[in-house]
Coordinates of C-alpha atoms in Angstrom, one line a residue:
S20 CA 4.3 -7.9 25.5
S21 CA 7.1 -5.7 24.1
R22 CA 9.4 -8.7 23.6
M23 CA 9.3 -11.1 20.7
M24 CA 6.8 -13.9 21.5
D25 CA 8.2 -16.9 23.3
G26 CA 7.4 -20.6 22.6
S27 CA 4.5 -20.9 25.0
G28 CA 2.3 -22.5 22.4
G29 CA 4.4 -25.7 22.5
G30 CA 6.8 -24.9 19.7
G31 CA 9.1 -22.3 21.2
G32 CA 12.8 -22.1 21.0
G33 CA 13.2 -23.7 17.6
G34 CA 13.4 -22.4 14.1
G35 CA 14.7 -18.9 13.2
G36 CA 12.9 -16.7 15.6
G37 CA 14.0 -17.7 19.1
G38 CA 17.2 -15.6 19.5
G39 CA 16.3 -12.3 17.8
S40 CA 15.4 -8.9 19.4
P41 CA 12.7 -6.4 18.4
T42 CA 15.4 -4.2 16.7
T43 CA 17.2 -7.1 14.9
P44 CA 14.5 -9.6 14.0
P45 CA 15.4 -12.8 12.1
R46 CA 15.1 -12.8 8.4
Y47 CA 12.6 -15.7 8.5
V48 CA 9.9 -16.4 11.1
H49 CA 9.5 -20.1 11.1
T50 CA 6.3 -21.8 12.5
S51 CA 8.2 -23.4 15.3
S52 CA 9.1 -20.0 16.8
L53 CA 5.5 -18.7 17.0
A54 CA 3.4 -18.9 20.1
W55 CA 0.3 -20.0 18.2
S56 CA 2.0 -22.9 16.5
T57 CA 0.2 -25.7 18.4
G58 CA -2.3 -27.3 16.0
V59 CA -1.5 -24.8 13.3
C60 CA -1.5 -27.4 10.6
G61 CA -4.6 -29.2 12.0
S62 CA -8.2 -28.5 11.5
R63 CA -9.2 -24.9 10.8
S64 CA -12.7 -25.4 12.3
S65 CA -11.9 -24.0 15.8
P66 CA -10.8 -20.4 16.4
A67 CA -9.3 -21.2 19.8
R68 CA -5.8 -20.3 18.6
W69 CA -7.1 -16.8 17.8
S70 CA -7.7 -16.0 21.4
N71 CA -7.6 -12.3 22.3
K72 CA -4.5 -12.9 24.4
K73 CA -2.5 -14.6 21.6
L74 CA -3.6 -12.0 19.1
R75 CA -2.6 -9.2 21.4
L76 CA 0.9 -10.7 21.8
R77 CA 1.2 -10.9 18.0
A78 CA 0.0 -7.3 17.5
N79 CA 2.5 -6.1 20.1
R80 CA 5.2 -8.0 18.4
W81 CA 4.4 -6.3 15.1
F82 CA 4.3 -2.9 16.9
E83 CA 7.8 -3.5 18.3
M84 CA 9.4 -5.0 15.2
S85 CA 8.1 -2.3 12.8
N86 CA 8.7 1.4 13.3
A87 CA 5.2 1.9 14.7
R88 CA 6.3 2.6 18.2
R89 CA 8.8 5.2 16.9
L90 CA 6.1 6.9 15.0
M91 CA 3.8 7.0 18.0
K92 CA 6.5 8.5 20.2
T93 CA 7.6 11.2 17.7
Q94 CA 4.3 12.2 16.1
P95 CA 1.2 13.9 17.4
N96 CA -0.9 11.3 19.2
Y97 CA -3.8 9.3 17.7
I98 CA -6.4 11.4 19.5
Y99 CA -5.1 14.5 17.7
Y100 CA -5.6 12.9 14.3
A101 CA -9.0 11.5 15.2
K102 CA -10.3 14.9 16.5
S103 CA -8.8 16.8 13.6
A104 CA -10.6 14.5 11.2
D105 CA -13.8 15.1 13.1
R106 CA -13.4 18.8 12.7
C107 CA -12.8 18.4 9.0
M108 CA -16.2 16.7 8.7
T109 CA -17.9 19.8 10.1
E110 CA -16.4 22.2 7.6
S111 CA -18.5 23.4 4.7
G112 CA -19.1 26.3 2.4
E113 CA -16.5 28.5 0.7
A114 CA -14.3 28.5 3.8
I115 CA -13.7 24.8 3.7
S116 CA -10.0 23.8 3.6
E117 CA -8.5 21.6 1.0
V118 CA -7.6 19.0 3.6
A119 CA -11.3 18.9 4.7
V120 CA -12.4 18.4 1.1
L121 CA -10.1 15.4 0.7
V122 CA -11.0 14.0 4.1
Q123 CA -14.8 14.3 3.4
K124 CA -14.3 12.7 0.0
S125 CA -12.5 9.7 1.5
V126 CA -14.9 9.3 4.4
T127 CA -17.8 8.8 2.0
Q128 CA -15.9 5.8 0.5
I129 CA -14.8 4.6 4.0
N130 CA -18.4 4.5 5.3
M131 CA -19.5 2.4 2.3
D132 CA -16.5 0.0 2.6
V133 CA -16.9 -0.5 6.4
E134 CA -20.6 -1.1 6.0
Q135 CA -19.8 -3.7 3.3
L136 CA -17.3 -5.3 5.6
R137 CA -19.9 -5.5 8.3
T138 CA -22.2 -7.6 6.1
E139 CA -19.6 -9.4 4.1
P140 CA -18.2 -11.8 6.7
E141 CA -21.3 -13.9 5.9
S142 CA -20.1 -14.3 2.3
F143 CA -16.6 -15.1 3.6
Q144 CA -18.1 -18.3 5.0
D145 CA -18.1 -19.7 1.5
S146 CA -15.0 -18.0 0.0
C147 CA -12.7 -18.0 3.0
P148 CA -14.3 -19.8 6.0
D149 CA -11.7 -19.2 8.6
L150 CA -11.7 -15.4 7.9
H151 CA -15.4 -15.4 8.6
M152 CA -14.7 -16.9 12.0
F153 CA -11.7 -14.7 12.6
L154 CA -13.6 -11.4 12.0
R155 CA -16.8 -12.6 13.7
G156 CA -14.7 -13.3 16.8
G157 CA -14.2 -9.6 17.3
W158 CA -16.9 -7.8 15.3
S159 CA -19.5 -5.6 16.9
D160 CA -21.1 -2.1 16.4
E161 CA -18.4 -0.8 18.8
R162 CA -15.6 -2.4 16.7
R163 CA -17.2 -1.0 13.5
A164 CA -17.2 2.5 15.0
A165 CA -13.5 2.1 16.0
L166 CA -12.6 1.0 12.5
L167 CA -14.3 4.1 11.1
R168 CA -12.3 6.3 13.5
V169 CA -9.0 4.7 12.7
L170 CA -9.5 5.0 8.9
T171 CA -10.7 8.6 9.1
A172 CA -7.8 9.6 11.3
Y173 CA -5.4 7.9 8.9
T174 CA -7.0 9.9 6.0
F175 CA -6.4 13.2 7.9
R176 CA -2.8 12.3 8.5
N177 CA -2.4 11.3 4.8
P178 CA -5.0 13.3 2.8
V179 CA -2.9 12.6 -0.3
P180 CA -3.3 10.0 -1.7
G181 CA -5.8 9.3 1.2
Y182 CA -7.9 6.3 1.7
S183 CA -8.0 3.5 -0.8
Q184 CA -10.2 0.4 -1.0
G185 CA -8.5 -2.5 0.6
M186 CA -7.3 -0.5 3.6
N187 CA -10.6 -1.3 5.3
M188 CA -9.8 -5.0 5.3
I189 CA -6.2 -4.5 6.4
A190 CA -7.3 -2.2 9.3
A191 CA -10.1 -4.7 10.3
V192 CA -7.6 -7.5 10.7
L193 CA -5.2 -5.2 12.6
L194 CA -8.0 -4.0 14.9
R195 CA -9.0 -7.6 15.6
A196 CA -5.4 -8.6 16.3
A197 CA -5.0 -5.6 18.6
D198 CA -8.2 -6.6 20.5
G199 CA -9.8 -3.3 19.6
N200 CA -6.9 -1.0 20.6
E201 CA -7.3 1.9 18.2
E202 CA -4.0 3.5 18.8
I203 CA -1.9 0.4 18.1
T204 CA -4.1 -0.3 15.0
F205 CA -3.6 3.3 13.8
W206 CA 0.1 3.4 14.1
L207 CA 0.5 -0.1 12.6
L208 CA -1.5 1.0 9.6
C209 CA 0.6 4.2 9.2
S210 CA 3.8 2.2 9.5
L211 CA 2.6 -0.3 6.9
I212 CA 1.5 2.2 4.3
E213 CA 4.0 5.1 4.9
N214 CA 7.2 3.1 5.5
I215 CA 7.0 -0.6 4.7
R216 CA 5.3 -0.5 1.4
D217 CA 6.2 1.8 -1.5
R218 CA 4.8 5.2 -0.7
D219 CA 3.1 5.3 -4.1
F220 CA 1.5 1.9 -3.8
Y221 CA -2.0 3.2 -3.4
N222 CA -1.6 6.2 -5.8
E223 CA -3.9 6.5 -8.7
G224 CA -2.4 6.5 -12.2
P225 CA -0.4 6.9 -14.3
A226 CA 0.8 3.3 -14.1
C227 CA 4.4 4.3 -13.9
M228 CA 3.8 6.0 -10.6
N229 CA 1.8 3.2 -9.1
G230 CA 3.7 1.0 -6.7
Y231 CA 1.1 -1.7 -7.2
E232 CA 2.1 -2.1 -10.8
A233 CA 5.7 -2.4 -9.9
E234 CA 5.1 -4.9 -7.2
S235 CA 2.9 -7.2 -9.4
H236 CA 5.5 -6.9 -12.2
V237 CA 8.3 -8.0 -10.0
A238 CA 6.3 -10.9 -8.7
G239 CA 5.8 -12.1 -12.3
V240 CA 9.6 -11.9 -12.9
I241 CA 10.4 -13.8 -9.7
A242 CA 7.7 -16.4 -10.5
T243 CA 9.2 -17.1 -13.9
K244 CA 12.6 -17.5 -12.3
M245 CA 11.3 -19.8 -9.6
F246 CA 9.6 -22.1 -12.1
E247 CA 12.5 -22.5 -14.5
G248 CA 12.7 -26.2 -15.5
H249 CA 8.9 -26.9 -15.0
N250 CA 8.1 -28.0 -18.5
N251 CA 4.4 -28.2 -17.9
L252 CA 4.1 -24.6 -16.7
D253 CA 4.5 -22.0 -19.4
P254 CA 5.9 -18.5 -18.3
G255 CA 2.9 -17.0 -20.0
L256 CA 0.6 -18.9 -17.7
L257 CA 2.5 -17.8 -14.6
T258 CA 2.4 -14.2 -15.7
M259 CA -1.3 -14.5 -16.3
L260 CA -1.9 -16.0 -12.9
I261 CA 0.1 -13.3 -11.2
Q262 CA -1.9 -10.6 -13.0
I263 CA -5.2 -12.1 -12.0
L264 CA -4.2 -12.8 -8.4
A265 CA -2.4 -9.6 -7.8
P266 CA -5.5 -7.4 -7.0
K267 CA -6.9 -10.0 -4.6
A268 CA -3.5 -10.4 -3.0
L269 CA -1.6 -7.1 -2.9
I270 CA -4.2 -4.4 -2.4
P271 CA -5.9 -5.9 0.7
L272 CA -2.5 -7.5 1.7
Y273 CA -3.9 -11.1 1.4
V274 CA -7.0 -10.6 3.5
N275 CA -9.8 -12.9 2.0
L276 CA -7.2 -14.8 -0.1
L277 CA -5.0 -16.7 2.3
P278 CA -6.2 -18.7 5.3
V279 CA -5.8 -16.7 8.4
D280 CA -2.8 -18.6 9.8
C281 CA -1.0 -18.1 6.5
L282 CA -2.1 -14.5 6.4
L283 CA -0.6 -13.9 9.9
C284 CA 2.6 -15.6 8.8
V285 CA 3.0 -13.1 5.9
W286 CA 2.3 -10.2 8.2
D287 CA 4.9 -11.4 10.7
R288 CA 7.4 -10.9 8.0
V289 CA 5.9 -7.7 6.6
F290 CA 6.2 -6.0 10.0
S291 CA 9.8 -7.2 10.5
S292 CA 13.0 -6.1 8.8
D293 CA 13.0 -5.9 5.0
G294 CA 9.2 -6.1 5.3
G295 CA 8.5 -4.4 2.0
V296 CA 9.6 -7.4 -0.1
W297 CA 7.3 -9.9 1.6
P298 CA 4.0 -9.0 -0.1
T299 CA 5.8 -9.7 -3.4
Y300 CA 7.3 -12.9 -2.2
A301 CA 4.0 -14.1 -0.8
L302 CA 2.3 -13.8 -4.2
V303 CA 5.0 -16.0 -5.7
A304 CA 4.8 -18.4 -2.8
I305 CA 1.2 -19.0 -3.5
L306 CA 2.1 -20.3 -6.9
V307 CA 5.0 -22.3 -5.5
A308 CA 2.7 -24.0 -3.0
N309 CA 0.2 -24.7 -5.7
A310 CA 2.7 -26.1 -8.3
E311 CA 1.0 -29.6 -8.3
V312 CA -2.4 -28.0 -8.5
M313 CA -1.4 -25.9 -11.5
E314 CA 0.2 -28.8 -13.3
A315 CA -2.9 -30.9 -12.8
A316 CA -5.1 -28.1 -14.2
V317 CA -2.8 -27.8 -17.3
M318 CA -2.8 -31.5 -17.9
D319 CA -6.6 -31.5 -17.7
E320 CA -7.6 -29.5 -20.9
M321 CA -10.8 -28.5 -19.2
G322 CA -9.1 -27.4 -16.1
D323 CA -9.0 -23.8 -15.0
A324 CA -5.6 -23.1 -13.4
Y325 CA -6.8 -19.8 -11.7
E326 CA -9.9 -21.3 -10.2
S327 CA -7.9 -24.4 -9.0
V328 CA -5.3 -22.2 -7.4
L329 CA -7.8 -20.0 -5.8
D330 CA -9.8 -22.9 -4.3
H331 CA -6.8 -24.7 -3.0
T332 CA -5.3 -21.5 -1.5
R333 CA -8.4 -20.6 0.3
N334 CA -9.6 -24.0 1.5
H335 CA -6.9 -26.5 1.4
L336 CA -3.5 -24.8 1.8
K337 CA -1.6 -26.0 4.9
T338 CA 0.3 -23.5 6.9
R339 CA 3.6 -25.3 7.0
E340 CA 3.4 -26.0 3.3
F341 CA 2.9 -22.3 2.6
I342 CA 5.7 -21.2 5.0
A343 CA 8.1 -23.6 3.2
A344 CA 7.2 -22.0 -0.1
L345 CA 7.5 -18.5 1.4
D346 CA 11.0 -19.3 2.8
E347 CA 12.0 -20.8 -0.5
V348 CA 11.1 -17.7 -2.4
G349 CA 12.7 -15.4 0.2
G350 CA 15.9 -17.5 0.2
A351 CA 16.2 -17.4 -3.6
N352 CA 16.0 -13.5 -3.9
T353 CA 17.5 -10.5 -2.2
V354 CA 16.0 -7.2 -1.1
K355 CA 18.5 -5.3 -3.2
D356 CA 17.5 -7.2 -6.4
V357 CA 13.8 -6.6 -5.7
D358 CA 14.3 -2.9 -5.1
N359 CA 16.3 -2.6 -8.3
M360 CA 13.6 -4.4 -10.3
R361 CA 10.9 -2.1 -8.9
H362 CA 12.9 1.0 -9.8
S363 CA 13.8 -0.2 -13.3
H364 CA 10.1 -1.1 -14.0
K365 CA 8.9 2.4 -12.9
V366 CA 11.5 4.1 -15.2
E367 CA 10.5 1.8 -18.0
M368 CA 6.8 2.4 -17.5
A369 CA 7.4 6.1 -17.3
S370 CA 9.1 6.1 -20.7
E371 CA 6.3 4.0 -22.2
F372 CA 3.7 6.3 -20.7
S373 CA 5.4 9.3 -22.2
V374 CA 5.7 7.8 -25.7
A375 CA 2.3 6.2 -25.8
Q376 CA 0.1 8.6 -23.9
S377 CA 1.6 12.1 -24.2
H378 CA 3.4 13.8 -27.1
Q379 CA 3.6 16.9 -25.0
F380 CA 5.4 14.9 -22.3
Q381 CA 8.1 13.9 -24.8
K382 CA 8.4 17.6 -25.9
L383 CA 8.9 18.7 -22.3
Q384 CA 12.0 16.4 -22.0
R385 CA 13.4 18.0 -25.2
T386 CA 12.6 21.6 -24.5
T387 CA 13.5 21.9 -20.7
D388 CA 16.7 21.3 -18.9
F389 CA 15.1 18.6 -16.7
S390 CA 16.3 15.0 -16.9
V391 CA 13.9 12.2 -17.5
K392 CA 14.2 11.2 -13.8
E393 CA 13.4 14.8 -12.7
V394 CA 10.3 15.0 -15.0
I395 CA 9.1 11.7 -13.6
S396 CA 9.5 13.0 -10.0
L397 CA 7.7 16.2 -11.0
L398 CA 4.8 14.3 -12.5
E399 CA 4.4 12.2 -9.4
H400 CA 4.3 15.4 -7.2
Y401 CA 1.9 17.0 -9.6
K402 CA -0.5 14.0 -9.6
L403 CA -0.4 13.9 -5.8
T404 CA -1.2 17.6 -5.5
V405 CA -4.0 17.9 -8.0
Q406 CA -5.7 14.5 -7.4
D407 CA -8.9 14.5 -9.5
A408 CA -8.8 18.3 -10.3
D409 CA -8.2 19.6 -13.8
G410 CA -5.0 21.3 -12.8
M411 CA -3.0 23.0 -10.0
S412 CA -4.9 25.9 -8.3
K413 CA -3.4 29.3 -7.8
T414 CA -2.9 28.6 -4.0
Q415 CA -1.1 25.3 -4.7
F416 CA 1.0 27.0 -7.4
M417 CA 2.0 29.8 -5.0
E418 CA 3.0 27.3 -2.3
L419 CA 5.1 25.3 -4.7
M420 CA 6.9 28.4 -6.0
R421 CA 7.8 29.5 -2.5
L422 CA 9.1 26.0 -1.7
C423 CA 11.3 26.4 -4.8
G424 CA 12.7 29.6 -3.5
V425 CA 10.8 32.1 -5.6
T426 CA 10.5 35.2 -3.4
I427 CA 8.1 37.7 -4.9
S428 CA 5.1 39.7 -3.7
D429 CA 1.6 38.3 -3.6
D430 CA 0.6 40.8 -6.2
F431 CA 3.2 39.6 -8.7
F432 CA 2.3 36.0 -8.0
H433 CA -1.1 36.8 -9.5
E434 CA 0.6 38.2 -12.6
L435 CA 3.0 35.2 -12.7
F436 CA 0.1 32.7 -12.4
T437 CA -1.7 34.5 -15.3
W438 CA 1.5 34.3 -17.4
V439 CA 2.1 30.6 -16.6
D440 CA -1.6 29.7 -17.2
Q441 CA -1.1 30.1 -21.0
D442 CA -4.4 28.5 -21.9
Q443 CA -6.3 30.7 -19.4
T444 CA -8.1 27.8 -17.7
G445 CA -7.6 29.2 -14.2
T446 CA -5.3 26.2 -13.4
V447 CA -1.8 25.2 -14.2
D448 CA -1.4 22.0 -16.1
F449 CA 1.7 19.8 -16.0
R450 CA 3.3 21.2 -19.1
E451 CA 2.9 24.8 -17.9
L452 CA 4.3 23.8 -14.4
V453 CA 7.4 22.2 -15.9
S454 CA 8.1 25.2 -18.1
V455 CA 8.3 27.6 -15.2
L456 CA 10.1 25.2 -12.9
S457 CA 12.7 24.7 -15.6
V458 CA 13.5 28.4 -15.4
V459 CA 13.6 28.3 -11.6
A460 CA 15.9 25.3 -11.4
H461 CA 18.0 25.6 -14.5
G462 CA 17.4 29.0 -16.1
S463 CA 20.1 31.5 -16.9
D464 CA 20.4 34.7 -14.8
E465 CA 18.6 36.6 -17.5
E466 CA 15.7 34.2 -17.5
K467 CA 15.4 34.3 -13.8
L468 CA 15.5 38.0 -13.8
L469 CA 12.6 38.1 -16.3
L470 CA 10.7 35.7 -14.0
G471 CA 11.2 37.9 -11.0
N472 CA 10.3 41.2 -12.7

């Protein structure tokens, strides 16, 4: 199971996946190289191809091709995270730790989302019929409890930004593919969110720090490029479709949007080399595979392009058709170009945020010795630290100062905090934090001497 899957399903040896290895996977994973390829383009009424054995092979393949195994070997084991999360749930009162506060807050949302997922497969029967069958094939009270444990353990490992809606659907599919193996599910989820996708993908605002915004923007740029020469499809329509589809596609990683076979094809690529670009490519591939559907909707003045694309994608999209579109998009773009577009968009959004939302933010750039890039990085760290609080607490401020090399006594830290907290709110806001860090990082000897005395 640690090797790439062979062609035992009747299509092995062909395509682009037959000669690779777990450490150097092929750029594209064609249908002909996958063990479940028999009947993949036929009727979707029978879940026989989603047998536990075939799904376990697939999950093991993801485990080997991603860095999930390395994480498992080099980090504390899954049981440690699960038990630590359980202990966080028992903390209360004034002695409760900051991590426990974050975990308990996330678990409240996790419980609601997992319960919704328990009842929602019935509604999938109309919106995405084969997902209904796929989840029903491995859903039980025991599986629900396992999903809760995996998500709670993940939240303890990553209390900031913590759990986000959509992760429940991703983890549910991983758990189904892993045949209930919580450890494999946990490390695949960690690998996906910590390493494969932008680390700020699930962050809350501002928009310039949210990887979701960058990913959907890049998808719009690529879609416009892919449809050059299509006279009936206006770039504005493509951008609008990307913006509407992006939340359904990117946040739950295509669960409940793509048919399960297409979903698994995308995940094959996501867990392989250069996996971070494939969620973006898949969103564009949906439009490429629906080009005729969109043109027909445009020609029909009463047609709704979005509803037409959504219906065709969920209920009529053929797997080979989608793979062809996915490979077309992947072949027309490079990982380097996508990464550059993401970075440029984040910098651009940061500038727009500073101009439109915060006059004080502009002033900080002029009155401190930090570059724009440094201020953006500081803002990201600040938002991750304070979360929904009104500002940085004294404990958080002290920890950050020590990390920056400020070595002074605890007594003076109290005086320093009082001095930095200029508006006397009991917390340090972003403006106040940047002012003191500017002295620490770029101040003259005289300024630093004043700070330390």
